Amino acid sequence: MALTEARKAELTEKIEARERLTRRDGEDLYDSDDLAWLGGLAHGLRTEKNGDTVFFNVNRHLNLTNVCAASCAYCSFQRKPGQKDAYTMRVEEAVEKALAMKDDGLTELHIVNGLHPTLPWKYYPRVLRELKAALPDVALKCFTATEIHYFEEISGLSADEVLDELIDAGLESLTGGGAEIFDWDVRKQIVDHNTHWEDWSRIHRLAHSKGLRTPATMLYGHIEEPRHRVDHVLRLRELQDETGGFQVFIPLRFHNDNNRLSHLPMAQPADVLKTFAVSRLMLDNFPHVKVFWVMHGLSTSQLALNYGADDMDGSVVEYKITHDADGYGTPDKLTRDDLLNLIRDAGFQPKERNTRYEIIRTYDGPVSLAQRRAAPQAVWA
């Protein structure tokens, strides 16, 4: 049901007064198809928090193994032992791949894996130690809460002990994955492992207590409804009130190739932008919202910067989790110059950051419209 003008005026007043939004407010925002209105409100909050800055980093994604004991309905990445394209990297292979980007000014390695049924627990801290020894100035952002929960199971250690050993090996942040949608009625239909809200939140709470700063994600655009998205961000907002340990929220668009939900259409750009805007408005205590360009495409990612997002992620390199899903068309890698051009083309000031959102370098802002019209411009697919 479309929002009345009176309700829109009420929400506008509340948001501009920076009053905290309720569950009903979030659901009503999703009911509106007035994207310009939503974008304007979200952009106001985004600008208040981060000005005209768009952050990015130079990172590399490493997926050490795609062998997984789980078979989640949305996943195109996992393989079972013995499948022809199943793989597990040797430690030396992971180091070699990471070292290949050393000269690009790499500042972060982002490591997420399948839940391998037979790899020993000690493999994981050993990989981190070897990567840290090879690249001592590169931050290790590794493992979802689902993986940490799985490490508890295969090691016999508590998450407290698992995290201590990983931090000692060089871990600087968890990743935000494994969240999907927290609502149990949705989750039980799409998730095939034992990590749900209770354990996901327990592990991030514990990581925050140890000084780690972590991202949080939401996988949207499958069987969930807007009310489930609102419930998801409200849980995160409450946990952030408690710990203050989340740095960034990352909406992730479901991709529908090569998985059990392939019959579903993907979220279209209007729904993408609405999701970013409502998330930014609801998560008043999150400093940043990131658009992961691999999952949204370059043009939609640029638009999302006007709908609440202030971070474009990074160079990425070989993101198998999405690219195993599709022939979607986003590149495997963007260079620093590519990211600078995308951010400036969208009208923002690029700032390169590290994993903790400390600014490494501020770059020149966008050129004027007159200058842009004086020369042919790149077209991003």
Coordinates of N, CA and C in Angstrom, one line a residue, residues 84-171:
K84 N 34.6 -32.2 -9.5 CA 35.8 -31.9 -10.3 C 36.3 -30.5 -10.1
D85 N 35.4 -29.5 -9.7 CA 35.9 -28.2 -9.5 C 36.0 -27.8 -8.1
A86 N 36.0 -28.8 -7.2 CA 36.3 -28.6 -5.8 C 37.8 -28.3 -5.6
Y87 N 38.2 -27.4 -4.7 CA 39.6 -27.1 -4.5 C 39.8 -26.8 -3.1
T88 N 41.1 -27.0 -2.6 CA 41.6 -26.5 -1.4 C 43.0 -26.0 -1.6
M89 N 43.3 -24.8 -1.2 CA 44.6 -24.3 -1.5 C 45.6 -24.8 -0.4
R90 N 46.8 -25.1 -0.9 CA 47.9 -25.3 0.1 C 48.3 -23.9 0.7
V91 N 48.8 -23.9 1.8 CA 49.2 -22.7 2.5 C 50.1 -21.9 1.6
E92 N 51.1 -22.6 0.9 CA 52.1 -21.9 0.1 C 51.4 -21.2 -1.1
E93 N 50.3 -21.9 -1.6 CA 49.6 -21.3 -2.8 C 48.8 -20.0 -2.4
A94 N 48.2 -20.0 -1.2 CA 47.6 -18.9 -0.7 C 48.5 -17.7 -0.6
V95 N 49.7 -18.0 0.0 CA 50.7 -16.9 0.1 C 51.2 -16.4 -1.2
E96 N 51.4 -17.3 -2.2 CA 51.8 -16.9 -3.5 C 50.7 -16.0 -4.2
K97 N 49.4 -16.3 -4.0 CA 48.4 -15.5 -4.6 C 48.4 -14.1 -4.0
A98 N 48.5 -14.1 -2.7 CA 48.5 -12.8 -1.9 C 49.7 -11.9 -2.3
L99 N 50.9 -12.5 -2.4 CA 52.1 -11.8 -2.8 C 52.0 -11.2 -4.2
A100 N 51.2 -11.8 -5.0 CA 51.1 -11.3 -6.4 C 50.6 -9.8 -6.5
M101 N 49.9 -9.4 -5.4 CA 49.4 -8.0 -5.4 C 50.2 -7.1 -4.5
K102 N 51.4 -7.5 -4.0 CA 52.2 -6.7 -3.1 C 52.5 -5.3 -3.7
D103 N 52.8 -5.3 -5.0 CA 53.3 -4.0 -5.6 C 52.1 -3.1 -5.9
D104 N 50.8 -3.6 -5.7 CA 49.7 -2.7 -6.0 C 49.3 -1.9 -4.8
G105 N 50.1 -2.0 -3.7 CA 49.7 -1.2 -2.5 C 48.6 -1.9 -1.7
L106 N 48.6 -3.2 -1.7 CA 47.6 -4.0 -1.0 C 47.6 -3.7 0.5
T107 N 46.4 -3.5 1.0 CA 46.3 -3.2 2.5 C 45.5 -4.2 3.2
E108 N 44.7 -5.1 2.5 CA 43.8 -6.0 3.2 C 43.7 -7.3 2.4
L109 N 43.7 -8.4 3.1 CA 43.3 -9.7 2.6 C 42.0 -10.1 3.2
H110 N 41.0 -10.5 2.4 CA 39.7 -10.8 2.8 C 39.4 -12.3 2.5
I111 N 39.3 -13.1 3.6 CA 39.4 -14.5 3.5 C 38.1 -15.1 4.0
V112 N 37.3 -15.8 3.1 CA 36.1 -16.5 3.5 C 36.1 -17.9 2.8
N113 N 35.6 -18.9 3.4 CA 35.8 -20.3 2.9 C 34.5 -21.1 3.1
G114 N 34.5 -22.3 2.4 CA 33.5 -23.3 2.8 C 33.8 -23.9 4.1
L115 N 32.9 -24.6 4.7 CA 33.1 -25.4 5.9 C 33.6 -26.7 5.6
H116 N 34.9 -26.8 5.4 CA 35.6 -28.0 4.9 C 35.4 -29.2 5.9
P117 N 34.9 -30.3 5.5 CA 34.6 -31.4 6.4 C 35.8 -32.1 7.0
T118 N 37.0 -32.0 6.4 CA 38.2 -32.8 6.9 C 39.4 -31.9 7.1
L119 N 39.5 -30.7 6.7 CA 40.7 -29.9 7.0 C 40.8 -29.7 8.5
P120 N 42.0 -29.9 9.0 CA 42.2 -29.7 10.5 C 42.1 -28.3 10.9
W121 N 41.7 -28.0 12.1 CA 41.6 -26.7 12.6 C 43.0 -25.9 12.5
K122 N 44.1 -26.6 12.7 CA 45.4 -25.9 12.8 C 45.8 -25.3 11.4
Y123 N 45.1 -25.8 10.3 CA 45.4 -25.2 9.0 C 45.1 -23.7 9.0
Y124 N 44.1 -23.3 9.7 CA 43.6 -21.9 9.6 C 44.5 -20.9 10.3
P125 N 44.9 -21.1 11.5 CA 45.9 -20.2 12.1 C 47.2 -20.3 11.4
R126 N 47.6 -21.5 10.8 CA 48.9 -21.5 10.1 C 48.8 -20.7 8.9
V127 N 47.7 -20.7 8.1 CA 47.6 -19.8 6.9 C 47.8 -18.4 7.3
L128 N 47.1 -18.0 8.4 CA 47.2 -16.6 8.8 C 48.7 -16.2 9.2
R129 N 49.4 -17.1 9.9 CA 50.7 -16.8 10.3 C 51.6 -16.6 9.1
E130 N 51.5 -17.5 8.1 CA 52.3 -17.5 6.9 C 52.0 -16.2 6.1
L131 N 50.7 -15.9 6.0 CA 50.3 -14.7 5.2 C 50.9 -13.4 5.9
K132 N 50.8 -13.4 7.3 CA 51.3 -12.2 8.0 C 52.8 -12.1 7.9
A133 N 53.5 -13.2 7.9 CA 55.0 -13.2 7.7 C 55.3 -12.7 6.4
A134 N 54.6 -13.1 5.3 CA 54.9 -12.7 4.0 C 54.5 -11.2 3.7
L135 N 53.4 -10.8 4.4 CA 52.9 -9.4 4.1 C 52.5 -8.8 5.5
P136 N 53.6 -8.4 6.2 CA 53.3 -7.9 7.6 C 52.5 -6.6 7.7
D137 N 52.4 -5.8 6.6 CA 51.7 -4.6 6.7 C 50.3 -4.7 6.1
V138 N 49.9 -5.9 5.8 CA 48.5 -6.1 5.2 C 47.6 -6.7 6.3
A139 N 46.5 -6.1 6.5 CA 45.5 -6.5 7.5 C 44.8 -7.8 7.0
L140 N 44.6 -8.7 8.0 CA 43.9 -9.9 7.7 C 42.5 -9.9 8.2
K141 N 41.6 -9.8 7.3 CA 40.1 -9.7 7.6 C 39.6 -11.1 7.2
C142 N 39.3 -11.9 8.1 CA 39.1 -13.3 7.7 C 37.9 -14.0 8.5
F143 N 37.2 -14.9 7.9 CA 36.3 -15.8 8.5 C 35.0 -15.1 8.9
T144 N 33.9 -15.8 8.5 CA 32.6 -15.4 9.0 C 32.3 -16.0 10.4
A145 N 31.3 -15.4 11.0 CA 30.9 -16.0 12.3 C 30.5 -17.5 12.2
T146 N 30.0 -17.8 11.0 CA 29.7 -19.2 10.7 C 30.9 -20.1 10.8
E147 N 32.0 -19.6 10.2 CA 33.3 -20.3 10.2 C 33.8 -20.4 11.6
I148 N 33.8 -19.4 12.4 CA 34.2 -19.4 13.8 C 33.5 -20.4 14.6
H149 N 32.1 -20.4 14.4 CA 31.3 -21.4 15.0 C 31.7 -22.9 14.6
Y150 N 32.0 -23.0 13.4 CA 32.4 -24.3 12.9 C 33.8 -24.7 13.4
F151 N 34.7 -23.7 13.6 CA 36.0 -24.0 14.2 C 35.8 -24.5 15.6
E152 N 34.8 -23.9 16.3 CA 34.6 -24.5 17.7 C 34.3 -26.0 17.6
E153 N 33.5 -26.4 16.7 CA 33.1 -27.8 16.5 C 34.3 -28.7 16.2
I154 N 35.1 -28.2 15.2 CA 36.2 -29.1 14.8 C 37.4 -29.1 15.7
S155 N 37.6 -28.0 16.5 CA 38.7 -27.9 17.3 C 38.5 -28.4 18.8
G156 N 37.2 -28.3 19.2 CA 36.9 -28.6 20.6 C 37.2 -27.4 21.5
L157 N 37.5 -26.3 20.9 CA 37.8 -25.0 21.7 C 36.6 -24.2 21.7
S158 N 36.5 -23.3 22.6 CA 35.4 -22.3 22.6 C 35.7 -21.2 21.6
A159 N 34.7 -20.4 21.3 CA 35.0 -19.3 20.3 C 36.0 -18.3 21.0
D160 N 35.9 -18.1 22.3 CA 36.9 -17.3 23.0 C 38.3 -17.7 22.7
E161 N 38.6 -19.0 22.8 CA 39.9 -19.6 22.5 C 40.2 -19.6 21.1
V162 N 39.3 -19.9 20.2 CA 39.5 -19.8 18.8 C 39.9 -18.4 18.3
L163 N 39.2 -17.4 18.8 CA 39.5 -16.0 18.4 C 40.9 -15.6 19.0
D164 N 41.2 -16.0 20.2 CA 42.5 -15.7 20.7 C 43.6 -16.2 19.9
E165 N 43.5 -17.5 19.5 CA 44.5 -18.1 18.7 C 44.6 -17.4 17.3
L166 N 43.5 -17.1 16.7 CA 43.5 -16.4 15.4 C 44.1 -15.0 15.5
I167 N 43.7 -14.3 16.5 CA 44.3 -13.0 16.7 C 45.8 -13.0 16.9
D168 N 46.2 -14.0 17.7 CA 47.7 -14.2 17.9 C 48.4 -14.5 16.6
A169 N 47.7 -15.2 15.6 CA 48.2 -15.5 14.3 C 48.2 -14.3 13.3
G170 N 47.5 -13.2 13.7 CA 47.4 -12.1 12.9 C 46.1 -11.5 12.5
L171 N 45.0 -12.2 12.9 CA 43.6 -11.7 12.6 C 43.4 -10.3 13.1

